[in-house]
Amino acid sequence: MTQTPVEEMSFELAMKELETVVGQLERGDVALDDSIALYERGAALKKRCEDELKRAEEKVAAITLDANGNATGTTPLDAG
């Protein structure tokens, strides 16, 4: 587990650490107090991943296409 604050992690780093946390919890080889801390970290990592995916989906949805399907620019997120 890294000491990087979750809110500063990229999607990829958060996902990798989340997989590590889940693996540790599934194995059950962690003390109860450590399991609770891992669970809390995992919940924060899951939220970070979900937030980053939502942000990426919004960016993709904002891409405008011309009649031929070519990207022509973006529209503001609040325009639609």
Tab-separated table of C-alpha atoms in Angstrom:
chain	number	residue	atom	x	y	z
A	1	MET	CA	0.000	0.000	0.000
A	2	THR	CA	1.383	3.387	-0.979
A	3	GLN	CA	1.265	6.492	1.145
A	4	THR	CA	0.069	8.587	-1.801
A	5	PRO	CA	-3.149	10.436	-0.971
A	6	VAL	CA	-5.997	8.796	-2.887
A	7	GLU	CA	-7.211	12.101	-4.325
A	8	GLU	CA	-3.818	12.606	-6.000
A	9	MET	CA	-3.724	9.167	-7.669
A	10	SER	CA	-4.221	8.502	-11.336
A	11	PHE	CA	-6.923	6.031	-12.298
A	12	GLU	CA	-4.315	3.387	-13.095
A	13	LEU	CA	-2.454	3.759	-9.814
A	14	ALA	CA	-5.686	3.725	-7.787
A	15	MET	CA	-6.907	0.604	-9.612
A	16	LYS	CA	-3.610	-1.199	-9.066
A	17	GLU	CA	-3.624	-0.427	-5.366
A	18	LEU	CA	-7.308	-1.382	-5.088
A	19	GLU	CA	-6.485	-4.792	-6.578
A	20	THR	CA	-3.721	-5.213	-3.994
A	21	VAL	CA	-6.065	-4.256	-1.140
A	22	VAL	CA	-8.763	-6.664	-2.331
A	23	GLY	CA	-6.194	-9.447	-2.592
A	24	GLN	CA	-4.985	-8.879	0.949
A	25	LEU	CA	-8.524	-8.831	2.324
A	26	GLU	CA	-9.510	-11.962	0.389
A	27	ARG	CA	-6.510	-13.899	1.720
A	28	GLY	CA	-7.498	-13.003	5.273
A	29	ASP	CA	-3.925	-12.872	6.468
A	30	VAL	CA	-4.243	-9.370	7.922
A	31	ALA	CA	-5.020	-8.493	11.546
A	32	LEU	CA	-8.503	-7.147	12.269
A	33	ASP	CA	-7.425	-3.532	12.828
A	34	ASP	CA	-5.336	-3.626	9.658
A	35	SER	CA	-8.257	-5.157	7.772
A	36	ILE	CA	-10.470	-2.250	8.808
A	37	ALA	CA	-7.864	0.264	7.629
A	38	LEU	CA	-7.463	-1.661	4.361
A	39	TYR	CA	-11.218	-1.725	3.841
A	40	GLU	CA	-11.436	2.040	4.368
A	41	ARG	CA	-8.546	2.628	1.959
A	42	GLY	CA	-10.193	0.295	-0.545
A	43	ALA	CA	-13.477	2.197	-0.322
A	44	ALA	CA	-11.651	5.469	-1.000
A	45	LEU	CA	-9.758	3.903	-3.917
A	46	LYS	CA	-13.001	2.544	-5.394
A	47	LYS	CA	-14.589	5.995	-5.217
A	48	ARG	CA	-11.520	7.552	-6.860
A	49	CYS	CA	-11.697	5.057	-9.718
A	50	GLU	CA	-15.434	5.651	-10.178
A	51	ASP	CA	-14.931	9.440	-10.162
A	52	GLU	CA	-12.116	9.257	-12.701
A	53	LEU	CA	-14.170	6.984	-14.987
A	54	LYS	CA	-17.125	9.372	-14.784
A	55	ARG	CA	-14.866	12.310	-15.625
A	56	ALA	CA	-13.472	10.455	-18.635
A	57	GLU	CA	-16.971	9.475	-19.813
A	58	GLU	CA	-18.066	13.102	-19.608
A	59	LYS	CA	-15.070	14.184	-21.697
A	60	VAL	CA	-15.846	11.568	-24.339
A	61	ALA	CA	-19.528	12.523	-24.374
A	62	ALA	CA	-18.565	16.164	-24.965
A	63	ILE	CA	-16.714	15.406	-28.215
A	64	THR	CA	-18.682	16.698	-31.191
A	65	LEU	CA	-18.646	14.961	-34.569
A	66	ASP	CA	-19.225	16.273	-38.086
A	67	ALA	CA	-21.457	14.590	-40.682
A	68	ASN	CA	-18.634	12.184	-41.571
A	69	GLY	CA	-18.078	11.140	-37.950
A	70	ASN	CA	-14.867	13.106	-37.523
A	71	ALA	CA	-14.200	14.872	-34.238
A	72	THR	CA	-14.666	18.606	-34.696
A	73	GLY	CA	-14.255	19.828	-31.150
A	74	THR	CA	-15.910	19.619	-27.808
A	75	THR	CA	-19.038	21.044	-26.303
A	76	PRO	CA	-19.167	22.409	-22.768
A	77	LEU	CA	-20.377	19.763	-20.315
A	78	ASP	CA	-23.296	21.921	-19.227
A	79	ALA	CA	-24.450	22.671	-22.791
A	80	GLY	CA	-26.358	19.451	-23.282
